[in-house]
Coordinates of C-alpha atoms and ligand atoms in Angstrom, one line a residue:
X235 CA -26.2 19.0 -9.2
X236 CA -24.7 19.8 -5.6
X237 CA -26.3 19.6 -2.6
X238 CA -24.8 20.6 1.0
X239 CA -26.2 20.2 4.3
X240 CA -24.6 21.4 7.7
X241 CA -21.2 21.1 6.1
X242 CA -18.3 22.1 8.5
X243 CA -14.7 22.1 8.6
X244 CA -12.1 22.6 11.0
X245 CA -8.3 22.1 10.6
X246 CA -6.5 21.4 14.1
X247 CA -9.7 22.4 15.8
X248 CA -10.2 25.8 14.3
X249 CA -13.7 25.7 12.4
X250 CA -12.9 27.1 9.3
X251 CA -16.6 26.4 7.0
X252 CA -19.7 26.4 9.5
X253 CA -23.4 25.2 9.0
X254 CA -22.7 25.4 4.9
X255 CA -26.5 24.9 3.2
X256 CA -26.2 24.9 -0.4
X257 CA -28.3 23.7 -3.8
X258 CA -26.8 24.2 -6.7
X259 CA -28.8 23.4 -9.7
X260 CA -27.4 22.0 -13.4
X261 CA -26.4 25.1 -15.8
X262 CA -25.7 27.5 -13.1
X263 CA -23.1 29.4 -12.8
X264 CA -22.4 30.3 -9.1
X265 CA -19.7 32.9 -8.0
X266 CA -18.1 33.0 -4.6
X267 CA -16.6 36.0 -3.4
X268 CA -15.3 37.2 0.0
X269 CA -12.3 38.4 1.8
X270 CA -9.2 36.2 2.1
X271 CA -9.4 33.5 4.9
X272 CA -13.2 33.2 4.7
X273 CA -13.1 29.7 3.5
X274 CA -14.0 29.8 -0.3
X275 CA -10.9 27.5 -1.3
X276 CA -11.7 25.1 1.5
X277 CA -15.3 25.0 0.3
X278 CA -14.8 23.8 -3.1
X279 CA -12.1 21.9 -2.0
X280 CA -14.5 19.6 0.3
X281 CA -16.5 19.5 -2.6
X282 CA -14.7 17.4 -4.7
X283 CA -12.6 15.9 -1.1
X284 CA -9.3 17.1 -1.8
X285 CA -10.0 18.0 1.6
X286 CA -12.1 16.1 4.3
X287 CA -15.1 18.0 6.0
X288 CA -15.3 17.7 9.4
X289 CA -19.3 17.1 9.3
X290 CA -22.3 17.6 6.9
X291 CA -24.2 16.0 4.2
X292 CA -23.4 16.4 0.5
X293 CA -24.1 15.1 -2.5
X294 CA -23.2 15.2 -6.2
X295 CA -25.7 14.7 -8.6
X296 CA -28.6 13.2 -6.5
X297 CA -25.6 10.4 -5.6
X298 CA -24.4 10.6 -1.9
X299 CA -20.7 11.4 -0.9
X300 CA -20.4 9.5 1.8
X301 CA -17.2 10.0 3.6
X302 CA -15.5 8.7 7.0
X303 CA -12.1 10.2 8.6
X304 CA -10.4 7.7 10.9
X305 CA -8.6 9.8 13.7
X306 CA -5.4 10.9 11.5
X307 CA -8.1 12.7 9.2
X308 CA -7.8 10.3 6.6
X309 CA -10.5 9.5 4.2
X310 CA -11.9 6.0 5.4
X311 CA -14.8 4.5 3.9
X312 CA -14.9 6.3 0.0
X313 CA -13.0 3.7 -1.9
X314 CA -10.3 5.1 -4.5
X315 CA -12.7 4.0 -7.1
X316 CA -16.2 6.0 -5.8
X317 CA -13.3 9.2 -5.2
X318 CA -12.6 8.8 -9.0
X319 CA -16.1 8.6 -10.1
X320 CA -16.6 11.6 -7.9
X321 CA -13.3 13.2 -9.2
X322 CA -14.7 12.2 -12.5
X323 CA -18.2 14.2 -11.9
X324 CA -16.5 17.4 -10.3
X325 CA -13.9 19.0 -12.7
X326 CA -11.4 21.6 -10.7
X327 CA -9.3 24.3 -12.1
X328 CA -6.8 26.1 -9.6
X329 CA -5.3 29.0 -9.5
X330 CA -1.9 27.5 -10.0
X331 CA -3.1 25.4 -12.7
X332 CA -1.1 22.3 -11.5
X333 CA -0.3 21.0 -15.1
X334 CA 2.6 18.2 -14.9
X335 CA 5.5 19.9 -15.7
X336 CA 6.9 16.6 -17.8
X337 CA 4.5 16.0 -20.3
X338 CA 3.4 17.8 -23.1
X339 CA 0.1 19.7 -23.6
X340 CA -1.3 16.5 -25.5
X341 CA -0.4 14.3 -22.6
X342 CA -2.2 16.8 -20.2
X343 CA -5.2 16.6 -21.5
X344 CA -5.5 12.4 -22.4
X345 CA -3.9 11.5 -19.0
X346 CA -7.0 11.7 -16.7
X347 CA -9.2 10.0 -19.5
X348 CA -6.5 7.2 -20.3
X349 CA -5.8 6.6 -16.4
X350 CA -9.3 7.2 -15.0
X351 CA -11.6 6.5 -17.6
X352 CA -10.0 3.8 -19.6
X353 CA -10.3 5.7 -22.6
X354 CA -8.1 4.2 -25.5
X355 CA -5.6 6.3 -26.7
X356 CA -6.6 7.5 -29.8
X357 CA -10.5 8.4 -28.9
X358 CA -9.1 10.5 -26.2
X359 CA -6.3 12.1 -28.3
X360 CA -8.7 13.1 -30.3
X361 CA -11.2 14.6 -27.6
X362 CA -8.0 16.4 -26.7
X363 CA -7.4 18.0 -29.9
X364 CA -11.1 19.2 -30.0
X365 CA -11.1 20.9 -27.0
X366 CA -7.6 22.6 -27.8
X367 CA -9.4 23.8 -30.6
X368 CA -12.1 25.1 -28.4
X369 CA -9.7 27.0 -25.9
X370 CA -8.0 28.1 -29.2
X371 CA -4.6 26.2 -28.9
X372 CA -4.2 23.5 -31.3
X373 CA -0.9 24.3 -32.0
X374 CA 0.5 23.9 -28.8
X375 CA -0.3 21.0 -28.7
X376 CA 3.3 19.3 -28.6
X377 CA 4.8 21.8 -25.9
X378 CA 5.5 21.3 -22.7
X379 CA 3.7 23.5 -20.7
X380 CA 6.7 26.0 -19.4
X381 CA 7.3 26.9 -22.8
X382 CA 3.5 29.0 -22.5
X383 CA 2.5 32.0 -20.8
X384 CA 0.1 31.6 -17.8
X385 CA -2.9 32.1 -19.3
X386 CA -2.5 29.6 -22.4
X387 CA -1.4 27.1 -19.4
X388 CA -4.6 28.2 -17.7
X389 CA -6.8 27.9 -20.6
X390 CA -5.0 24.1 -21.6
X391 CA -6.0 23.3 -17.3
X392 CA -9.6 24.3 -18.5
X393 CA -9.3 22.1 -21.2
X394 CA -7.8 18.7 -19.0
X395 CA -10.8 19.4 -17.0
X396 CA -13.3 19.2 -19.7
X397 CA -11.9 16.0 -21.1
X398 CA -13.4 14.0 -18.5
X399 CA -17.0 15.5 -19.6
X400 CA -17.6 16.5 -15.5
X401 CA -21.1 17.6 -14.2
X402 CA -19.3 20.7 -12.9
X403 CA -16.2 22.7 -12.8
X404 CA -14.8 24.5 -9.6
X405 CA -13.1 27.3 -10.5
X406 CA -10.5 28.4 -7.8
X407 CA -9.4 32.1 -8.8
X408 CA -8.9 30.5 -12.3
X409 CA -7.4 34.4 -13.1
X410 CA -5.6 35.7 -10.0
X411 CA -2.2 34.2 -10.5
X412 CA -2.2 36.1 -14.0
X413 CA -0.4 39.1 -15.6
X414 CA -3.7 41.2 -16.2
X415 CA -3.2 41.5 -19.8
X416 CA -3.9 37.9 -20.0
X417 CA -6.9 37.5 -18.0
X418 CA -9.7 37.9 -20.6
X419 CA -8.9 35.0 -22.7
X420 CA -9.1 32.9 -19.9
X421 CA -12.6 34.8 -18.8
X422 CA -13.6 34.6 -22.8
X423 CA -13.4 30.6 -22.4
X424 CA -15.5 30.7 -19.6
X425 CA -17.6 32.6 -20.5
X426 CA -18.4 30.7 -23.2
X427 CA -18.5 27.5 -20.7
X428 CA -21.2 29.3 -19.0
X429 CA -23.1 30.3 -22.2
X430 CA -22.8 26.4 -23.0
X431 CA -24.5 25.2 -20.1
X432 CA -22.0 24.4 -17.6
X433 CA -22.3 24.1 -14.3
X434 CA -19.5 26.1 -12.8
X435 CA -18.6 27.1 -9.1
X436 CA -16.6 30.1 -9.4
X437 CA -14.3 31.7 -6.5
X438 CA -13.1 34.7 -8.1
X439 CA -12.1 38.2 -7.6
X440 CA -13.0 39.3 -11.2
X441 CA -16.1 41.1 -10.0
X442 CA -17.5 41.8 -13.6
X443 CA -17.5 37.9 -14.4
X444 CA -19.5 37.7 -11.0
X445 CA -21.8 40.5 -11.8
X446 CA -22.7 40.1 -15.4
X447 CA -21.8 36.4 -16.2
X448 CA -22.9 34.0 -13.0
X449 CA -26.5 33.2 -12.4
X450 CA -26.0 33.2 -8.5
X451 CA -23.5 35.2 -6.5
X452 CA -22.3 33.5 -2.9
X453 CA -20.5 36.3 -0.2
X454 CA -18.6 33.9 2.2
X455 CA -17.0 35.9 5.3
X456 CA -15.3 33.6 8.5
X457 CA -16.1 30.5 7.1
X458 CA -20.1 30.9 6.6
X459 CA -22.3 32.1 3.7
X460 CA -23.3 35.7 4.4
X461 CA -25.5 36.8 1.0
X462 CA -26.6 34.3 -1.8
X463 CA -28.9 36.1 -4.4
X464 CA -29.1 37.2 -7.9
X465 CA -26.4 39.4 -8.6
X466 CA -28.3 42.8 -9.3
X467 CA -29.6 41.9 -5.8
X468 CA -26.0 41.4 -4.1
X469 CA -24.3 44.7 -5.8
X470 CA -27.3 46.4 -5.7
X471 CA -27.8 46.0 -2.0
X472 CA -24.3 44.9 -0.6
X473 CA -24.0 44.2 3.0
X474 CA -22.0 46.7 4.8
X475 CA -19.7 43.9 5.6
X476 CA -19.7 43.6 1.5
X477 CA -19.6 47.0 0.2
X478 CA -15.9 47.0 2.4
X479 CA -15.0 44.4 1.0
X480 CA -16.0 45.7 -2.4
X481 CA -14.0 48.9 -1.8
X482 CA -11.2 46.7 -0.8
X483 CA -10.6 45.3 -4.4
X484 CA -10.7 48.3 -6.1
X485 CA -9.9 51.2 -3.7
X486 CA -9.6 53.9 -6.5
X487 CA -12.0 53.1 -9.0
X488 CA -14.9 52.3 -6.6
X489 CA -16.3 55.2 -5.4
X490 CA -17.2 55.8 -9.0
X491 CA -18.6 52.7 -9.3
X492 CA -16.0 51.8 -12.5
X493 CA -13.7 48.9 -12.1
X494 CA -10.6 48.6 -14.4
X495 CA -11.9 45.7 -16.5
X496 CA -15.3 46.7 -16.8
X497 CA -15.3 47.4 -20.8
X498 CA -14.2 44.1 -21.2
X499 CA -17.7 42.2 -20.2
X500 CA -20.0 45.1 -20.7
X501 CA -21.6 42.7 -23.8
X502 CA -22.1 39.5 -21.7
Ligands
LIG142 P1 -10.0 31.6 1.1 O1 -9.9 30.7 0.0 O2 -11.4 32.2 1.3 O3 -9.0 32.7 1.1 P2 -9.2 29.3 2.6 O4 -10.3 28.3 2.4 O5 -8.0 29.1 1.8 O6 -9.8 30.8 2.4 O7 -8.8 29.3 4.1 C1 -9.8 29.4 5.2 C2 -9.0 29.4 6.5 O8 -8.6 28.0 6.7 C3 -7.8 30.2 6.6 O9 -7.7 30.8 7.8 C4 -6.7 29.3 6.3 O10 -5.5 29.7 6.9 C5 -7.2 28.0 6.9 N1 -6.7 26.8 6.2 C6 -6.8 26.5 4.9 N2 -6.2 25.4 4.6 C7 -5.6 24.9 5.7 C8 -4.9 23.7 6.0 N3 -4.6 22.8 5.1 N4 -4.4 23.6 7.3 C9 -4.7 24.6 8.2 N5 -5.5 25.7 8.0 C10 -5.9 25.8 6.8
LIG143 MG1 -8.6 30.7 -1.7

């Protein structure tokens, strides 16, 4: 589904992602985890070109992303049109969520089909109400999305992604910028995106999603790819340079090996 050859990145000539090599295959579900500053935004970022790699090869489902920067750094020879399909393809969630402010939960979610895909309005009003139902919030449907609490506005940012039926979905710490009370619902949905068959890139700090729910775990540290395995072979055998950064997230709990959350996705 992605493939990424000698991708690299540097912003005012700092190299920020280096010699990035990377196959990700349909239905798998791929954590990235690593310290702050290591690149992991930036990576799924270039992904889906909301930033501009400095060099490399990628592609998104066997089609070529082929990209040119004139000397400002702006995109060049993708036309708006191949970005769309490509925006189309690759589905992002943020940790911000980045839902317009102005328009109502409804809105949200038909806006990117409407605009983008030239859905009529009522076929994509009523793939909208479907997949509120889905992230269990077909009553909100009418609110604007300040009247919700962050995880329901996460969880409706899930759902605007789905509606344009992408190949994948990068996740970029879909759960950090939550009160921690309200993390598993958004967790439970994608959970049950990953038990679907989605193809999700996940940066996240939730290391019990990474453990027990992602196929393939990714360690990034200073911009490269340090560890890629199974998971049971990443916490099994963390890198030194990992088991820090391990102790790092959970300074009390980790010496026992317990993490706060870890009841929660004992059954997945
Ligand atoms: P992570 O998501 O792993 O915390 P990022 O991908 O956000 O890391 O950032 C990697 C490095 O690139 C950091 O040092 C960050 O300061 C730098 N960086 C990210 N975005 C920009 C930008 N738009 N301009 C300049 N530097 C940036
Ligand atoms: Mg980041």
């Amino acid at each position: 589904m992605i493939r990424i050859r000698g991708l690299g990145k540097q912003f005012k000539g700092r190299q920020v992602l280096r010699d990035i090599n990377l196959d990700i295959q349909e239905g798998q579900v791929v954590s990235i985890i690593g310290p702050s500053g290591a690149g992991k935004s930036t990576l799924l970022r270039c992904i889906n070109l909301l930033e501009v790699p400095s060099e490399g090869e990628m592609a998104v489902d066997g089609k070529p992303v082929h990209y040119k920067t004139n000397a400002k750094g702006k995109l060049t020879i993708l036309s708006h049109i191949r970005l769309s399909w490509l925006r189309t393809d690759v589905g992002m969630v943020f940790q911000q969520f980045h839902l317009w402010p102005d328009k109502t939960v409804l809105d949200n979610i038909t806006e990117g089909p409407r605009i983008v895909q030239k859905v009529p309005k009522l076929v994509a009003e009523a793939r909208a109400r479907g997949l509120l139902e889905k992230v269990g919030l077909a009553d909100k449907m009418n609110e604007y999305p300040t009247s919700l609490s962050g995880g329901q506005q996460q969880r409706v940012a899930i759902a605007r992604a789905l509606a344009m039926q992408p190949k994948v979905i990068l996740f970029d710490e879909p759960t950090s910028a939550l009160d921690p009370e309200l993390v598993h619902e958004v967790l439970e949905i994608m959970v049950q995106l990953a038990g679907e068959g989605m193809t999700m890139v996940v940066v996240t700090h939730e290391m019990n999603f990474a453990r027990n729910v992602s196929d393939r775990v990714l360690f990034m540290e200073e911009g490269r790819i340090t560890r890629d395995g199974r998971p049971d072979e990443l916490f099994g055998q963390p890198s030194p340079r990992m088991a820090q950064f391990l102790r790092s997230l959970n300074p009390i709990t980790e010496p026992r090996g317990v993490s706060v959350h870890e009841n929660r996705y004992q059954s997945v």
